[in-house]
Coordinates of C-alpha atoms in Angstrom, one line a residue:
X1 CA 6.7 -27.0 -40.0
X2 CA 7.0 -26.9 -36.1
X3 CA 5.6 -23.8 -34.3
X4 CA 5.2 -23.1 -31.3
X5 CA 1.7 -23.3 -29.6
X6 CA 0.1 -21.6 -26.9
X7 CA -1.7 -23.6 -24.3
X8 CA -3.7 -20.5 -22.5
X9 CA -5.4 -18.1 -24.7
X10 CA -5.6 -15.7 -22.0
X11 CA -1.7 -15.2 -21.3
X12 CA 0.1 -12.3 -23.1
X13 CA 2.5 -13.0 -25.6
X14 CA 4.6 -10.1 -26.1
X15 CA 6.2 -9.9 -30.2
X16 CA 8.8 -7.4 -29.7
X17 CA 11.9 -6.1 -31.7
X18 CA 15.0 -4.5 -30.6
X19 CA 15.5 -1.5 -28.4
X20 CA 16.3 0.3 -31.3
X21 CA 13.3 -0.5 -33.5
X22 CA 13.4 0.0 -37.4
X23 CA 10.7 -0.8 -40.2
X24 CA 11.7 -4.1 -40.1
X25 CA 11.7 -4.6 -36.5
X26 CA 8.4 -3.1 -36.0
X27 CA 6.4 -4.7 -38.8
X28 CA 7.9 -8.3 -38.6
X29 CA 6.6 -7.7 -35.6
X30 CA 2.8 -7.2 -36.0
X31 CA 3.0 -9.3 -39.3
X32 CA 4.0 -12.5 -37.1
X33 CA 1.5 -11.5 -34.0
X34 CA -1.3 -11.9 -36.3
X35 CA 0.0 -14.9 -38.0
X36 CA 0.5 -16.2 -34.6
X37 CA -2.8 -15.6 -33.5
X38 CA -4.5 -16.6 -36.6
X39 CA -2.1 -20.4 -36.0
X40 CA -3.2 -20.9 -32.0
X41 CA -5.9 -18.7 -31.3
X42 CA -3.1 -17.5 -28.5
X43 CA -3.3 -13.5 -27.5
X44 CA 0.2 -12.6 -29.4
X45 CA 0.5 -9.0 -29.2
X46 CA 3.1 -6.6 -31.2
X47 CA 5.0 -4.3 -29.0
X48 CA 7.7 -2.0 -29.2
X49 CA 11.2 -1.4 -27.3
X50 CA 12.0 1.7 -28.3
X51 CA 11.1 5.3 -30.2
X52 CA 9.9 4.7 -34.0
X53 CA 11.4 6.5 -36.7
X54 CA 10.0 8.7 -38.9
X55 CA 10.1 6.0 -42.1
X56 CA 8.3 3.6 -39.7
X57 CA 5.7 6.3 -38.7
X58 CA 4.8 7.1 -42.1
X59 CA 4.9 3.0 -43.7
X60 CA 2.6 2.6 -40.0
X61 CA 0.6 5.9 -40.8
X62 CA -0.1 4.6 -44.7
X63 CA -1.5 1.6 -44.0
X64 CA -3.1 2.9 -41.1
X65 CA -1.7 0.2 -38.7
X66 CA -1.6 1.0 -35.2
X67 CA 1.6 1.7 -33.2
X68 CA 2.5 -1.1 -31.3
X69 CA 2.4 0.0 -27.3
X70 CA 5.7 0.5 -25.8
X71 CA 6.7 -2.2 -23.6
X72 CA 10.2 -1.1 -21.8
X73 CA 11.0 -3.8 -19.0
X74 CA 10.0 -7.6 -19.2
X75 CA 11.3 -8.3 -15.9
X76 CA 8.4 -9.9 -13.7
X77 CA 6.0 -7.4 -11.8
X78 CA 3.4 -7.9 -9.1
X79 CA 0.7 -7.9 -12.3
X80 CA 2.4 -11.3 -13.0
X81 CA 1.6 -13.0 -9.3
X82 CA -1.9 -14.2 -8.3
X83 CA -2.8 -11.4 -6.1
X84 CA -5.5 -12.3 -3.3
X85 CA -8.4 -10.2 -3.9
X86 CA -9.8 -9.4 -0.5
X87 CA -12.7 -7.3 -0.6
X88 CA -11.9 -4.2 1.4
X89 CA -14.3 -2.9 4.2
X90 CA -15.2 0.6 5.7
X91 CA -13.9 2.0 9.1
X92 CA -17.0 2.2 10.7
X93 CA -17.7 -1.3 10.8
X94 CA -17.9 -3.3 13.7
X95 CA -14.8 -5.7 15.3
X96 CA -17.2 -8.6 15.2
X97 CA -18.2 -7.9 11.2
X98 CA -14.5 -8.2 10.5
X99 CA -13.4 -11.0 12.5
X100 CA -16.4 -12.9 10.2
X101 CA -15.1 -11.6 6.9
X102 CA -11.6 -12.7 7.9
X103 CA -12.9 -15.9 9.1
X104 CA -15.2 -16.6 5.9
X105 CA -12.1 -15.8 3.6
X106 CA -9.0 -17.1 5.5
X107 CA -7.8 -13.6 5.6
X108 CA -4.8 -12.8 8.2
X109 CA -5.2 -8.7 7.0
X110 CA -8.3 -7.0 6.5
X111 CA -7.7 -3.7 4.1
X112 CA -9.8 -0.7 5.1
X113 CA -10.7 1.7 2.1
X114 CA -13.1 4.2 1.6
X115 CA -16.0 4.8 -0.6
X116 CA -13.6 5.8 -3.6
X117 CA -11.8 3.7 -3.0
X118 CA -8.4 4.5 -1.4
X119 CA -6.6 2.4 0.8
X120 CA -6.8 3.9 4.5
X121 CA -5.6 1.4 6.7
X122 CA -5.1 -1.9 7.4
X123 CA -6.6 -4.7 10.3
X124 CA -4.6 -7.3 11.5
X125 CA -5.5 -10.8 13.6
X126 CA -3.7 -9.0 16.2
X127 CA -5.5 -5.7 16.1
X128 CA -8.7 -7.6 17.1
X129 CA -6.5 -9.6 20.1
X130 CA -5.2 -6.0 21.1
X131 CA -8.9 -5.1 21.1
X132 CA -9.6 -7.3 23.6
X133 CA -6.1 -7.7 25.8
X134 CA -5.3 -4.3 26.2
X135 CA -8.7 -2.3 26.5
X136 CA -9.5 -1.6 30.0
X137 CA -11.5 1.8 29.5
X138 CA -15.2 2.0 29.8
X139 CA -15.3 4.6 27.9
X140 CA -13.9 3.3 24.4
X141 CA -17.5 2.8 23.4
X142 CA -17.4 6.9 23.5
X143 CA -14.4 7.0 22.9
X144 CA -14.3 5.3 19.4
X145 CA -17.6 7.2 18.5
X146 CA -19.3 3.6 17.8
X147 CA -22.3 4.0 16.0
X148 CA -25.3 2.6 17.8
X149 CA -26.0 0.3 14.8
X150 CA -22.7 -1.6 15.1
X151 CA -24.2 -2.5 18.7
X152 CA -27.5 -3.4 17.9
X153 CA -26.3 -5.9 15.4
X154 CA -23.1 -7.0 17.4
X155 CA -25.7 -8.2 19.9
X156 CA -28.4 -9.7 17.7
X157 CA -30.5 -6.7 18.7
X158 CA -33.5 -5.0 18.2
X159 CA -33.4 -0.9 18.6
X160 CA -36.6 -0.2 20.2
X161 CA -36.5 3.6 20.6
X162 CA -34.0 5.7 19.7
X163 CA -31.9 5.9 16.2
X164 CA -29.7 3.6 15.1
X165 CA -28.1 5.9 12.7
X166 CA -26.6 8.0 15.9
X167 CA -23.1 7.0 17.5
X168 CA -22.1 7.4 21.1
X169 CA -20.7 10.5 21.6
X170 CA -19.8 10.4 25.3
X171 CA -20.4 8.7 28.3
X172 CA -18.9 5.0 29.6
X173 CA -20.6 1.5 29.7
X174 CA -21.7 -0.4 32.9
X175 CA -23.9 -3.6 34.2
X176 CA -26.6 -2.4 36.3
X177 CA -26.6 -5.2 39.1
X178 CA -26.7 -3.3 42.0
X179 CA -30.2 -1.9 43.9
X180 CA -31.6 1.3 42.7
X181 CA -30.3 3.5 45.5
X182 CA -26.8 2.6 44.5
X183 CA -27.1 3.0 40.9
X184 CA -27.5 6.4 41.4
X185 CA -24.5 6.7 42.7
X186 CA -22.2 5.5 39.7
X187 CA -24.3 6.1 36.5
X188 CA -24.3 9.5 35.1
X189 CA -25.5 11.0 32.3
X190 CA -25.0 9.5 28.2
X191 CA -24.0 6.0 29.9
X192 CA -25.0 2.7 28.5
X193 CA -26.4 0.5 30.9
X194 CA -26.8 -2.9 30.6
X195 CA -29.5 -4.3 32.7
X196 CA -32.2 -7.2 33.1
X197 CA -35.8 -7.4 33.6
X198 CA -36.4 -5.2 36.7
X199 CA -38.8 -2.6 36.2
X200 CA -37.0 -0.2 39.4
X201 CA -33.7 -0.7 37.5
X202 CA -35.0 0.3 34.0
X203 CA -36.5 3.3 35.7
X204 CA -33.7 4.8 37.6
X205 CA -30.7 4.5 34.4
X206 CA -33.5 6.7 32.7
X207 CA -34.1 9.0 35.3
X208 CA -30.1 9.1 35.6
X209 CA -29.8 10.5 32.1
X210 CA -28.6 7.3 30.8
X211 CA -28.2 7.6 26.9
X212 CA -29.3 4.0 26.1
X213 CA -30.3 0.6 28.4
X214 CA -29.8 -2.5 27.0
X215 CA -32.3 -5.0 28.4
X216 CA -31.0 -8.5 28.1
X217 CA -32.5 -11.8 27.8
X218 CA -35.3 -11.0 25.5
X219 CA -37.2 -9.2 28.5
X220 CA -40.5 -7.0 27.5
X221 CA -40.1 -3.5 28.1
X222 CA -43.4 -1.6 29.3
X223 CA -44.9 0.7 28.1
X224 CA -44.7 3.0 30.8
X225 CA -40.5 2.8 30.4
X226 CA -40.6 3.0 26.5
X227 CA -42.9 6.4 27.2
X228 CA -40.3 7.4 29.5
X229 CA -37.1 6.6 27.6
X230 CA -38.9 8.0 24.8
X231 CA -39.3 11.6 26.1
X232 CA -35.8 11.3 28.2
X233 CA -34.4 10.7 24.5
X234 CA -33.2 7.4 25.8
X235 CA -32.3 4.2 23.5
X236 CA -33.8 1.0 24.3
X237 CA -31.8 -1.9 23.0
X238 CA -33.2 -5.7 23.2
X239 CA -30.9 -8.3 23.3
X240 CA -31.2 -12.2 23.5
X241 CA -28.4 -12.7 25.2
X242 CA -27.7 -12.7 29.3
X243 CA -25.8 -10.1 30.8
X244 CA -22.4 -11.7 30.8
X245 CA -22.7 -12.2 27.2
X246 CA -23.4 -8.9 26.6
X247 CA -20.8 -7.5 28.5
X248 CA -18.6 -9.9 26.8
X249 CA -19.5 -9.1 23.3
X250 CA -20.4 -5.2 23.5
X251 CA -16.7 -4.2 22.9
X252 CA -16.9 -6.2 19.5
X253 CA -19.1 -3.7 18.2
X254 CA -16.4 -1.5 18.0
X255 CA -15.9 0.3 14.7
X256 CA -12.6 -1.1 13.1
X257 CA -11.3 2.6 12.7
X258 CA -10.1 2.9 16.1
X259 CA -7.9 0.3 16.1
X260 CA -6.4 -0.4 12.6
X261 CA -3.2 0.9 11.5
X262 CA -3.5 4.2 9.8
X263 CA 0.2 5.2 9.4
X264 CA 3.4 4.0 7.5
X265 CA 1.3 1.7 5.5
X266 CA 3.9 -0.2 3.0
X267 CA 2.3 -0.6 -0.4
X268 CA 3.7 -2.0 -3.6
X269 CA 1.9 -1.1 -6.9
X270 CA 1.3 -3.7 -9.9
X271 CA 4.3 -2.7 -12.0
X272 CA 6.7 -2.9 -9.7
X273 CA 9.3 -5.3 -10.3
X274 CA 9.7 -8.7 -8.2
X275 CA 13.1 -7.8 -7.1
X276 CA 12.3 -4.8 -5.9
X277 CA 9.5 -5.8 -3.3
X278 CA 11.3 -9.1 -2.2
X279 CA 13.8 -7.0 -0.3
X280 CA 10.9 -5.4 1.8
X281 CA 9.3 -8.0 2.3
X282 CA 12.2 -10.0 3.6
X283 CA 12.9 -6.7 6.5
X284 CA 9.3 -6.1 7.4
X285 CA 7.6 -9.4 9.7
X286 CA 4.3 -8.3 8.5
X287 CA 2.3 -11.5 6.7
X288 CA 0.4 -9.5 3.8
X289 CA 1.0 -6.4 1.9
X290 CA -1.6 -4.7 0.0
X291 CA -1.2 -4.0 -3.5
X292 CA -2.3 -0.5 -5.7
X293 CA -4.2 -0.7 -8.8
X294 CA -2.4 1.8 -11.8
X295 CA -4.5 4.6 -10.4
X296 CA -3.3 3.9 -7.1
X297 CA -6.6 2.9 -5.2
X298 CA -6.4 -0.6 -3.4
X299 CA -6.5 -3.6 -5.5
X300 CA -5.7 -6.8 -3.7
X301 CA -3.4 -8.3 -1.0
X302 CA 0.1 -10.6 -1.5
X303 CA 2.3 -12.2 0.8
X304 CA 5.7 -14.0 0.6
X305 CA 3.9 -17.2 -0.6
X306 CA 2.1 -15.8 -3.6
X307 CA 5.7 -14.7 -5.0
X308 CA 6.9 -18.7 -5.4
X309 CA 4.1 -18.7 -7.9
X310 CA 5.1 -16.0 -10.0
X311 CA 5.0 -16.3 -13.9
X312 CA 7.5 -15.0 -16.3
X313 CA 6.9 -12.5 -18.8
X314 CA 6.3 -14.5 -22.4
X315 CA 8.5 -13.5 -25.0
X316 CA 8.6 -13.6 -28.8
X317 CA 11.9 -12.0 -29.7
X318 CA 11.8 -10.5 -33.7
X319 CA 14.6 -9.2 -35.6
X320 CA 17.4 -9.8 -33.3
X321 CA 19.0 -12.7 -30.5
X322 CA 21.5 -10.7 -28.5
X323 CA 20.6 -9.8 -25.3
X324 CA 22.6 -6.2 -25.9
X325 CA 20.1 -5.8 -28.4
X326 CA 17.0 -7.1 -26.6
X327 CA 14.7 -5.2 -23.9
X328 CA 15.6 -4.5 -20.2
X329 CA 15.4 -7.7 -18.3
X330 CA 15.0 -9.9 -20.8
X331 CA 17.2 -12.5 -18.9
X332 CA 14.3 -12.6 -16.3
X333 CA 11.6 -13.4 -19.7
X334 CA 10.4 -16.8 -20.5
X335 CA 11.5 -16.8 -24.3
X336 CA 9.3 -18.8 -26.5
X337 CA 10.6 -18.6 -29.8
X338 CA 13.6 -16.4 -31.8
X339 CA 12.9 -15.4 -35.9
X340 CA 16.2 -13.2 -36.8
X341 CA 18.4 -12.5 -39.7
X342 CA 21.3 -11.6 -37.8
X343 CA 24.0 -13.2 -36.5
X344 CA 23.5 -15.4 -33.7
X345 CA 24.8 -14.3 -30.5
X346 CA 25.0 -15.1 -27.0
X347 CA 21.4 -15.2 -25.6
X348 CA 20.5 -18.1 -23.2
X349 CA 17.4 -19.3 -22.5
X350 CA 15.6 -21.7 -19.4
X351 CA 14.1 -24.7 -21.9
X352 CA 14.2 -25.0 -25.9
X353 CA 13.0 -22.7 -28.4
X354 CA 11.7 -22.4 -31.5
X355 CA 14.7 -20.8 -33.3
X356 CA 14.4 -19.8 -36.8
X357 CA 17.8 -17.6 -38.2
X358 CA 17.9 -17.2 -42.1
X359 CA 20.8 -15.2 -44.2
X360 CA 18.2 -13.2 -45.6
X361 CA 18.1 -9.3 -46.2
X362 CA 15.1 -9.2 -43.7
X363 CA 13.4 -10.9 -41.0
X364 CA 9.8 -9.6 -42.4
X365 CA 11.4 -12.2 -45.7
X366 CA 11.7 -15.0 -43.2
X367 CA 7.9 -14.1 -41.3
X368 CA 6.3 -13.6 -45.2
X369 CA 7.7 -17.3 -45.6
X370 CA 5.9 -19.0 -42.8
X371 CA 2.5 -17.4 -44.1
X372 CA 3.1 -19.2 -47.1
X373 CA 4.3 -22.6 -45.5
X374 CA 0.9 -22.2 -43.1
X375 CA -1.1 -21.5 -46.0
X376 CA -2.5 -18.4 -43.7
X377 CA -3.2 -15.7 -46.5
X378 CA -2.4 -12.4 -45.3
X379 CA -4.3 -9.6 -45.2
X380 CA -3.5 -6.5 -47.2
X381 CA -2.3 -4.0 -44.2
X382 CA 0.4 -6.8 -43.2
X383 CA 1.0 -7.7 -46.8
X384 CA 1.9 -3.9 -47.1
X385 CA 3.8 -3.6 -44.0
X386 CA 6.2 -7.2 -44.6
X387 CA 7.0 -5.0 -48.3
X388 CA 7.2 -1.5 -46.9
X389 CA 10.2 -4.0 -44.5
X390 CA 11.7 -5.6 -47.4
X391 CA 11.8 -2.4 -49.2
X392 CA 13.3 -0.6 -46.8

């Protein structure tokens, strides 16, 4: 006999009954997921559309066969797209981290969760241009309380005195190109100062009250300023890179937190439907959404394109053929194959079926009937749940 036959093992194949589910509904139902299963090697599972009755309980009960979970809505959900799984990041790390994550991955959006988990914000391609367009303040080092860390390694640094663990708590960021006597007239104290190799210049940000000096070019610092900076509880910073680099690249170092959007975030969780997101998505110009997980902590990100390769729901309809009869959004379900007694009625489906519609007294008659055309010999839980059906 034909059957149908599965060509992924890993897809769900949902064996369901009516919404109204009897004995015969519920065990025709498990009876022809495991003979399914036991065919293909396909992952048919038995569920229900509805409330059990108390006959079905107790024949389920007796033969101490599971209840089949309760599947209510077939229509496709965001479970059934191929969600990007971008890795989320902390707040606190820097602009320049980011940018190389989104890079690395191809990522437009950058989801920002915390250590549990939760989604806090989001970081856009055009957060980082913002960063870097519309920032004029030398203070948004202080400002964004970046940790000296995100500097060190934004530079390709070495911290040598001070702790890397501390963030810049006040204070703005300068170049130190002028002579000594005028640097005393602008820097003042918690500034960062970036500097070169000149011994007088070095001296006076410290004496100043300068919170940290970044010395550029890979210059040595002496001993006598490390002493210095050391009781002054001054950072040293070493950098490779000139002075214009620096002074380029220190805003990069920014933590991500200052700038990513915190508010109005637009979510959509894994069961909800298709239909409902598209609408949102169609109003909103953003290019990705992020997705929840069941307990609502982040999960993944989708955008427009990943809905053109959503798949339908699989669908093994038992016991009945009439969409009146069938469960919600059942037009929206791929439907693989039909085994009824009933009537037939007016269902429709995309491509052909595997139809099979006896005038018998049950459909668990017609499902004993393929076991013994398959030569699959059933085990004695089903073998008392197909009877318990025809009994009933």
């Amino acid at each position: 006999m034909g059957i149908f036959m599965n060509k992924d093992s890993n897809i769900v194949i949902n064996v369901i009954g009516h919404t109204n589910p009897d004995t015969d509904s519920l065990c025709s139902a498990i009876a022809y997921a495991y003979l399914k299963r036991k065919v293909t090697g396909g992952h048919y599972v038995a569920k229900r559309a509805g409330q059990i009755n108390a006959e079905s309980k107790f024949v389920l009960d007796y033969f101490q066969a599971e209840i089949p979970d309760y599947l209510g809505d077939v229509r496709t959900q965001v479970m059934d797209i191929d969600v990007n799984r971008v890795k989320g990041v902390t707040e606190n790390i820097s602009i320049k981290a980011a940018w190389k994550v989104m890079q690395e991955g191809g990522w437009q959006t950058l989801p920002v969760v915390s250590n549990s988990g939760r989604l806090k914000g989001l970081l856009t391609i055009e957060d980082i241009a913002k960063s870097y367009m519309d920032i004029y303040d030398s203070r948004v080092i202080s400002n964004s309380r970046t940790p000296f860390q995100n500097i060190v390694e934004t530079l390709d640094g070495e911290m040598l005195y001070g702790n890397p663990e501390e963030s810049v708590q006040s204070g703005k960021c300068l170049i130190a190109a002028a002579n000594p006597d005028l640097m005393e007239s602008y820097i003042e104290e918690d500034d960062i100062v970036i500097l070169g190799n000149r011994y007088e210049s070095q001296l006076c940000a410290i004496e100043m009250g300068a919170k940290c000096i970044i010395v550029c070019d890979g210059a040595k610092v002496s001993f006598t300023i490390g002493r210095l900076a050391e009781n002054r509880n001054c950072f040293i910073i070493q950098t490779p890179y000139d002075t214009f680099t620096v002074s380029r690249l220190i805003n990069q170092s920014i933590p991500i937190g200052y700038f990513m959007k915190r508010e109005k975030l637009i979510t959509f969780g894994l069961g909800e439907a298709l239909d409902d997101i598209r609408d949102t998505m169609a109003k909103k110009r953003y290019r990705d959404f992020p997705v929840l997980d069941w307990n609502g902590n982040y999960f993944g990100m989708i955008s427009r394109r990943n809905l053109l390769g959503a798949r339908k729901k699989k669908v093994v309809m038992v016991d009945h053929n009439e969409p009146t009869q069938a469960v919600y959004g059942i037009e929206e379900a791929q439907i693989l194959e039909i085994i009824d007694h009933h009537r037939i009625g007016s269902i429709e489906t995309v491509g052909p079926v595997y139809f099979r519609n006896q005038p018998l007294g049950c459909t668990a008659t017609i499902v004993y009937q393929m076991y013994q055309e398959l030569a699959v010999e059933i085990p004695p839980k089903i073998a008392g749940l197909l009877c318990s059906a025809i009994l009933s």
